[in-house]
Amino acid sequence: MLFFYLRHGDPIYDPDSLTELGIEQAEALSKRLSLYGLDKIYSSTSNRAIMTAKPTCEKLGLEPELLDFTNEHYALMELSYFSNNERKWLFQDGNIVNLFSDKEIIDLGDKWYEHPKFKEYDYKKGIERIAAESNKFFKELGYERIDGTGKYKVIKPNNQRVALFAHQGFGIAFLSHILNMPYPAFATHFDICHTGMTVIDFSEIDGYSTPKVLTLSSDSHLYREGLSTLYNYYVEF
């Protein structure tokens, strides 16, 4: 199985939608995805994710299956903090990013949320929810996660190309779990741009699969269509 993780296009958060640029990004992405096709398309229940998936669904004649557990609202409530009466992701704060790189956090591994600095928050709940729902999702696709490892037992061979349109904040937790990387490590070293395409190979070897990233947050479709490549509002490359 090839698994495609797509972030939504340039958003309007209230009301939940896409900007004109976001609509153009979604169209550009659909052209790329339609070259080789998809077998299944899933989407977050947020409107901005559904709108991003729409052009691809129309080109391929597929209906998206909605996955509410991927909606960013839940992840934001679980993996954020308040600063100046504003809710922010953990990876948006320089002090927390620095803390995530400390040896004490690194040594805690997957139990990073047990660090005294986080005692007033229940980050464990969010991490465990995303892990449990993700495991259920991939089991339905034919891959049963083996706890304590980065491997999945292949319980149903799957040669399909499967896509999920969702979000940045949720995606960082989701991808870190799939790839068996502690959330602080993934959150401080990787990011996902608008309509960025991440592809993960679930090839089977002797009945098992160890997911491997083939590309992370690729935006070549934006270059192809001459759209802005301003990365998450702050740098163009």
Short mmCIF file of C-alpha atoms in Angstrom, two decimals:
data_model
loop_
_atom_site.label_atom_id
_atom_site.label_comp_id
_atom_site.label_asym_id
_atom_site.label_seq_id
_atom_site.Cartn_x
_atom_site.Cartn_y
_atom_site.Cartn_z
CA MET A 1 0.00 0.00 0.00
CA LEU A 2 1.03 3.53 -0.70
CA PHE A 3 -0.43 5.94 1.83
CA PHE A 4 -0.78 9.63 0.91
CA TYR A 5 -1.18 12.23 3.64
CA LEU A 6 -2.32 15.62 2.31
CA ARG A 7 -2.69 18.79 4.32
CA HIS A 8 -5.56 21.12 3.38
CA GLY A 9 -5.01 24.22 1.29
CA ASP A 10 -4.53 27.79 2.48
CA PRO A 11 -7.35 28.12 5.03
CA ILE A 12 -9.96 30.43 6.38
CA TYR A 13 -10.48 29.13 9.89
CA ASP A 14 -13.66 31.05 10.67
CA PRO A 15 -15.81 30.19 8.88
CA ASP A 16 -14.04 26.92 8.07
CA SER A 17 -13.15 27.18 4.37
CA LEU A 18 -10.36 27.86 1.88
CA THR A 19 -9.01 31.11 0.50
CA GLU A 20 -8.86 31.61 -3.26
CA LEU A 21 -5.22 30.54 -3.06
CA GLY A 22 -6.26 27.43 -1.12
CA ILE A 23 -8.74 26.52 -3.86
CA GLU A 24 -6.02 26.93 -6.49
CA GLN A 25 -3.65 24.79 -4.41
CA ALA A 26 -6.29 22.05 -4.12
CA GLU A 27 -6.79 22.08 -7.90
CA ALA A 28 -3.03 21.85 -8.48
CA LEU A 29 -2.79 18.94 -6.06
CA SER A 30 -5.65 17.14 -7.80
CA LYS A 31 -3.80 17.27 -11.12
CA ARG A 32 -0.81 15.60 -9.55
CA LEU A 33 -2.78 12.92 -7.71
CA SER A 34 -4.86 12.09 -10.78
CA LEU A 35 -1.76 11.24 -12.83
CA TYR A 36 -1.43 7.81 -11.21
CA GLY A 37 -4.77 7.67 -9.43
CA LEU A 38 -6.01 6.67 -6.01
CA ASP A 39 -8.15 3.75 -4.87
CA LYS A 40 -9.57 5.26 -1.68
CA ILE A 41 -9.89 8.80 -0.39
CA TYR A 42 -10.47 9.72 3.24
CA SER A 43 -10.95 13.20 4.66
CA SER A 44 -11.16 14.96 7.97
CA THR A 45 -14.66 16.19 8.79
CA SER A 46 -13.47 19.80 8.62
CA ASN A 47 -14.76 21.75 5.63
CA ARG A 48 -11.28 22.97 4.62
CA ALA A 49 -10.07 19.36 4.29
CA ILE A 50 -13.21 18.29 2.39
CA MET A 51 -12.85 21.25 0.02
CA THR A 52 -9.20 20.34 -0.60
CA ALA A 53 -10.15 16.74 -1.42
CA LYS A 54 -13.03 17.73 -3.70
CA PRO A 55 -11.13 18.37 -6.98
CA THR A 56 -9.25 15.09 -6.64
CA CYS A 57 -12.47 13.19 -5.88
CA GLU A 58 -14.16 14.73 -8.93
CA LYS A 59 -11.28 13.88 -11.26
CA LEU A 60 -11.09 10.28 -10.04
CA GLY A 61 -14.81 9.68 -9.58
CA LEU A 62 -14.44 8.81 -5.90
CA GLU A 63 -16.42 9.79 -2.81
CA PRO A 64 -14.41 10.67 0.30
CA GLU A 65 -14.99 8.70 3.48
CA LEU A 66 -15.02 11.10 6.41
CA LEU A 67 -12.90 10.33 9.49
CA ASP A 68 -13.92 12.46 12.44
CA PHE A 69 -10.97 11.41 14.60
CA THR A 70 -8.68 13.31 12.21
CA ASN A 71 -10.50 16.63 12.71
CA GLU A 72 -7.95 19.13 13.96
CA HIS A 73 -10.26 20.55 16.62
CA TYR A 74 -9.73 17.53 18.87
CA ALA A 75 -5.95 17.51 18.48
CA LEU A 76 -5.81 21.26 19.17
CA MET A 77 -7.67 20.79 22.46
CA GLU A 78 -5.30 17.96 23.43
CA LEU A 79 -1.86 19.11 22.26
CA SER A 80 -1.84 22.85 22.89
CA TYR A 81 -1.49 25.43 25.65
CA PHE A 82 -2.78 28.91 26.45
CA SER A 83 -0.62 31.99 25.97
CA ASN A 84 -2.05 35.51 26.20
CA ASN A 85 -5.60 34.09 26.05
CA GLU A 86 -4.76 32.31 22.80
CA ARG A 87 -4.52 28.57 22.25
CA LYS A 88 -1.29 27.52 20.51
CA TRP A 89 0.25 24.29 19.34
CA LEU A 90 3.18 23.05 21.40
CA PHE A 91 5.50 23.29 18.39
CA GLN A 92 4.66 26.99 17.93
CA ASP A 93 6.43 28.11 21.11
CA GLY A 94 10.21 28.61 21.08
CA ASN A 95 10.59 27.71 24.75
CA ILE A 96 8.74 24.43 24.32
CA VAL A 97 10.70 23.62 21.15
CA ASN A 98 13.90 24.13 23.13
CA LEU A 99 12.53 21.95 25.91
CA PHE A 100 11.59 19.24 23.42
CA SER A 101 15.29 19.08 22.48
CA ASP A 102 16.54 18.66 26.06
CA LYS A 103 18.10 15.36 27.09
CA GLU A 104 15.49 14.89 29.82
CA ILE A 105 12.70 14.92 27.25
CA ILE A 106 14.65 12.78 24.80
CA ASP A 107 15.32 10.19 27.49
CA LEU A 108 11.59 9.95 28.26
CA GLY A 109 10.92 8.91 24.66
CA ASP A 110 7.22 8.21 24.08
CA LYS A 111 6.50 9.20 27.69
CA TRP A 112 7.67 12.79 27.13
CA TYR A 113 4.42 14.11 28.58
CA GLU A 114 5.48 12.84 32.03
CA HIS A 115 8.09 15.62 32.30
CA PRO A 116 7.36 17.92 35.28
CA LYS A 117 7.05 20.92 32.96
CA PHE A 118 3.86 19.39 31.53
CA LYS A 119 2.26 18.22 34.76
CA GLU A 120 -0.66 20.68 34.50
CA TYR A 121 -1.65 19.32 31.08
CA ASP A 122 -3.01 15.94 30.04
CA TYR A 123 -1.06 15.51 26.82
CA LYS A 124 -1.01 11.75 27.37
CA LYS A 125 -4.75 11.62 26.66
CA GLY A 126 -4.34 13.23 23.24
CA ILE A 127 -1.36 11.13 22.21
CA GLU A 128 -3.10 7.92 23.25
CA ARG A 129 -6.35 8.85 21.47
CA ILE A 130 -4.60 9.55 18.18
CA ALA A 131 -2.54 6.36 18.53
CA ALA A 132 -5.59 4.19 19.26
CA GLU A 133 -7.71 5.64 16.45
CA SER A 134 -4.80 5.45 14.00
CA ASN A 135 -4.19 1.80 14.89
CA LYS A 136 -7.86 1.04 14.29
CA PHE A 137 -7.79 2.85 10.93
CA PHE A 138 -4.73 1.01 9.65
CA LYS A 139 -6.03 -2.33 10.90
CA GLU A 140 -9.09 -1.81 8.71
CA LEU A 141 -6.69 -1.25 5.80
CA GLY A 142 -4.94 -4.53 6.60
CA TYR A 143 -2.09 -3.49 8.89
CA GLU A 144 -2.08 -4.39 12.60
CA ARG A 145 0.43 -2.42 14.65
CA ILE A 146 2.80 -4.36 16.88
CA ASP A 147 3.11 -2.45 20.15
CA GLY A 148 6.59 -1.31 21.09
CA THR A 149 7.90 -1.52 17.54
CA GLY A 150 7.70 0.42 14.29
CA LYS A 151 6.25 -2.60 12.50
CA TYR A 152 2.80 -3.64 11.37
CA LYS A 153 1.66 -7.21 10.81
CA VAL A 154 0.04 -7.54 7.39
CA ILE A 155 -3.30 -9.23 8.09
CA LYS A 156 -4.81 -8.43 4.68
CA PRO A 157 -2.59 -7.78 1.64
CA ASN A 158 -3.27 -4.32 0.26
CA ASN A 159 -1.86 -2.98 -3.00
CA GLN A 160 -4.03 0.12 -3.05
CA ARG A 161 -3.15 3.80 -3.16
CA VAL A 162 -4.92 5.39 -0.19
CA ALA A 163 -5.14 9.11 0.58
CA LEU A 164 -6.12 11.07 3.67
CA PHE A 165 -6.79 14.81 3.50
CA ALA A 166 -6.39 16.40 6.92
CA HIS A 167 -4.28 18.89 8.88
CA GLN A 168 -0.91 20.07 10.12
CA GLY A 169 -1.36 19.86 13.90
CA PHE A 170 -3.15 16.52 13.81
CA GLY A 171 -0.80 15.30 11.10
CA ILE A 172 2.34 15.85 13.13
CA ALA A 173 1.01 13.61 15.91
CA PHE A 174 -0.45 11.11 13.43
CA LEU A 175 2.72 10.77 11.35
CA SER A 176 4.97 10.59 14.40
CA HIS A 177 2.92 7.62 15.59
CA ILE A 178 2.97 5.84 12.23
CA LEU A 179 6.73 6.29 11.98
CA ASN A 180 7.39 5.30 15.60
CA MET A 181 9.02 8.62 16.47
CA PRO A 182 8.41 10.45 19.77
CA TYR A 183 6.13 13.43 19.20
CA PRO A 184 8.68 16.05 20.42
CA ALA A 185 11.30 14.82 17.93
CA PHE A 186 8.91 14.86 14.99
CA ALA A 187 7.27 18.16 15.97
CA THR A 188 10.59 20.01 16.21
CA HIS A 189 12.25 18.62 13.08
CA PHE A 190 9.42 18.22 10.54
CA ASP A 191 6.54 20.31 9.23
CA ILE A 192 3.77 20.10 6.62
CA CYS A 193 2.98 22.88 4.14
CA HIS A 194 -0.44 23.69 2.67
CA THR A 195 -1.42 20.84 0.30
CA GLY A 196 1.94 19.25 1.08
CA MET A 197 1.99 15.62 -0.07
CA THR A 198 3.57 13.00 2.18
CA VAL A 199 3.85 9.47 0.80
CA ILE A 200 4.48 6.44 3.00
CA ASP A 201 5.27 3.01 1.63
CA PHE A 202 3.72 0.06 3.49
CA SER A 203 5.46 -2.63 1.45
CA GLU A 204 5.28 -6.13 2.92
CA ILE A 205 8.36 -8.20 3.80
CA ASP A 206 7.68 -11.70 5.16
CA GLY A 207 4.25 -10.73 6.44
CA TYR A 208 5.28 -7.47 8.07
CA SER A 209 5.49 -3.83 7.04
CA THR A 210 7.77 -1.11 8.37
CA PRO A 211 6.39 2.19 7.02
CA LYS A 212 8.94 4.19 5.06
CA VAL A 213 8.61 7.83 4.00
CA LEU A 214 9.15 8.30 0.27
CA THR A 215 8.48 12.04 0.30
CA LEU A 216 7.50 14.49 3.04
CA SER A 217 5.31 17.52 2.39
CA SER A 218 6.18 17.76 -1.30
CA ASP A 219 4.84 20.89 -2.99
CA SER A 220 6.04 20.25 -6.55
CA HIS A 221 2.45 20.65 -7.77
CA LEU A 222 2.58 24.29 -6.64
CA TYR A 223 5.77 24.88 -8.66
CA ARG A 224 4.19 23.16 -11.65
CA GLU A 225 1.18 25.50 -11.62
CA GLY A 226 3.21 28.63 -10.86
CA LEU A 227 1.59 29.13 -7.45
CA SER A 228 3.23 30.75 -4.44
CA THR A 229 5.56 28.47 -2.50
CA LEU A 230 5.52 30.66 0.60
CA TYR A 231 5.96 28.01 3.28
CA ASN A 232 3.39 28.36 6.06
CA TYR A 233 3.42 32.15 5.67
CA TYR A 234 7.05 32.80 6.53
CA VAL A 235 9.63 31.60 3.99
CA GLU A 236 9.72 30.98 0.25
CA PHE A 237 12.15 28.47 -1.20
#
